[in-house]
Amino acid sequence: MKTYFPNTEKIQFEGESSRNPLAFRYYDENRIVAGKTMKEHLRYAVCYWHTFCGTGADPFGPGPQQLPWLNASNPMEQAHQKMDAAFEFFTKLGVPFYCFHDRDMAPEGNSVEESEANLWELVKRAKDKQAESGVKLLWGTANLFSHPRYMNGGATNSNFDVVCQGAAQVKAAIDATKFLGGENYVFWGGREGYDSLLNTNMKREKAHFAEFLRQCVNYAEETGFTGQFLIEPKPMEPTKHQYDVDSATVIGFLRENGLEKHFKINHEPNHGTLAGHDPAHDIQVAADAGMLGSIDANRGDAQNGWDTDQFPTNLNSAVDIMRIVLQQGGLAPGGLNFDAKTRRNSTDLEDIFYGHIGAMDNFARALVIADDVNNNSEIPKMLKQRYSSFDAGQGSAFEAGKLSLSDLRDLAATKGEPTQISGQQELYENIYNIHIG
Ligand code: XLS
Ligand code: CA
Ligand code: CA
């Protein structure tokens, strides 16, 4: 069979001292950390869209990246070539999972039926390729944002006919995900949001969104799709006000509509940054609600206010994330999906490998450090001590709901001015840095 990456062999773990740019220095998939292998903890996935569909196009010009699998003139032939390249890449990189949108895998047809048939042809082939390679599907999703019909949104479109088109796509994408044994299904808001209140009935659009999701839950129950449904927050881009702003907004929306038992959050760090948060904040919000489902591992750019989808190479940020993941006992059935793309001027095919290898090594290293911080540093003890006034006596009675406002007032009067206790952020940061090394 034709190879698309003839210059690259299977990427091997060579250890920290290796200087081979096409080898892992930290990601040793069989290494045990905190009772599980790295492979089991990290559950890495490659995304189909950036890696095999994007050529670096931007508003100023077409993409300069020449991807050999996109050279076929017939869109279905191109889709087949793309799939060959994708599975060759997954296998050579050694990732256990991948993720896709319906339209990444198969082109849109001229009717609902033709689009379904196109997708089905490729999905059947993907099933065989999964069986041959052992690579599994972390999640599937539907693209309700690229086609011009979705210019006013998919589920929240002001035109009911467009909502129906969106439903047809999501139904087919859930079927495809189920057929491929996908462990999750993602809803990213796409163009679900608005630019001006003058032409928008926000309350009605959000009610439509909830109803759409409710019908997806019903459909999963009817058809026996048992994968986890995930919602991916993002505050802006493409619309000015996206409805799924951040974790807290999504959790509130789900609870308001009685949907919280059926969904978790797929958090993308770059989207957290765009919402004005440290990604770890948004991830912690989701984890605290018992709703951290999966992570689209990437990073933004501190100076840019848009979604740069860069490979996550920042160690501190990865440690922040992995500490939370370890504290909640892992991400499964979710994982770490690299929703990241090489820069526009990274035009060698090896660049795709470099991006993923660096990110996989970064999170593997972060996993080890996070486990060390959680178990061997002073930080957990210091944190426990910081809240110890609630562990016994009146503090614990307050937590248990046994003290009224008047009781609290009387305690204030008896106890007098509290002793000042330092928050010691600098000390925490210094200890953290000792473990990061
Ligand atoms: C776009 C989103 C998208 C989702 C899947 O900003 O990150 O790629 O992850 O639709
Ligand atoms: Ca994403
Ligand atoms: Ca993004």
Tab-separated table of C-alpha atoms in Angstrom, residues 206 233 242-256 265 282 285:
chain	number	residue	atom	x	y	z
A	206	LYS	CA	-31.076	28.786	24.108
A	233	PRO	CA	-17.215	25.466	25.994
A	242	GLN	CA	-21.009	31.919	22.080
A	243	TYR	CA	-23.700	30.353	24.271
A	244	ASP	CA	-21.304	27.827	25.856
A	245	VAL	CA	-18.952	30.469	27.298
A	246	ASP	CA	-17.032	28.444	29.858
A	247	SER	CA	-17.413	25.479	32.217
A	248	ALA	CA	-19.503	27.395	34.761
A	249	THR	CA	-21.884	28.650	32.060
A	250	VAL	CA	-22.308	25.189	30.547
A	251	ILE	CA	-22.903	23.576	33.935
A	252	GLY	CA	-25.529	26.225	34.760
A	253	PHE	CA	-27.221	25.750	31.369
A	254	LEU	CA	-27.324	21.966	31.758
A	255	ARG	CA	-28.721	22.186	35.293
A	256	GLU	CA	-31.307	24.794	34.286
A	265	ILE	CA	-17.419	18.863	29.696
A	282	ASP	CA	-12.098	26.032	34.021
A	285	VAL	CA	-14.721	24.106	37.860
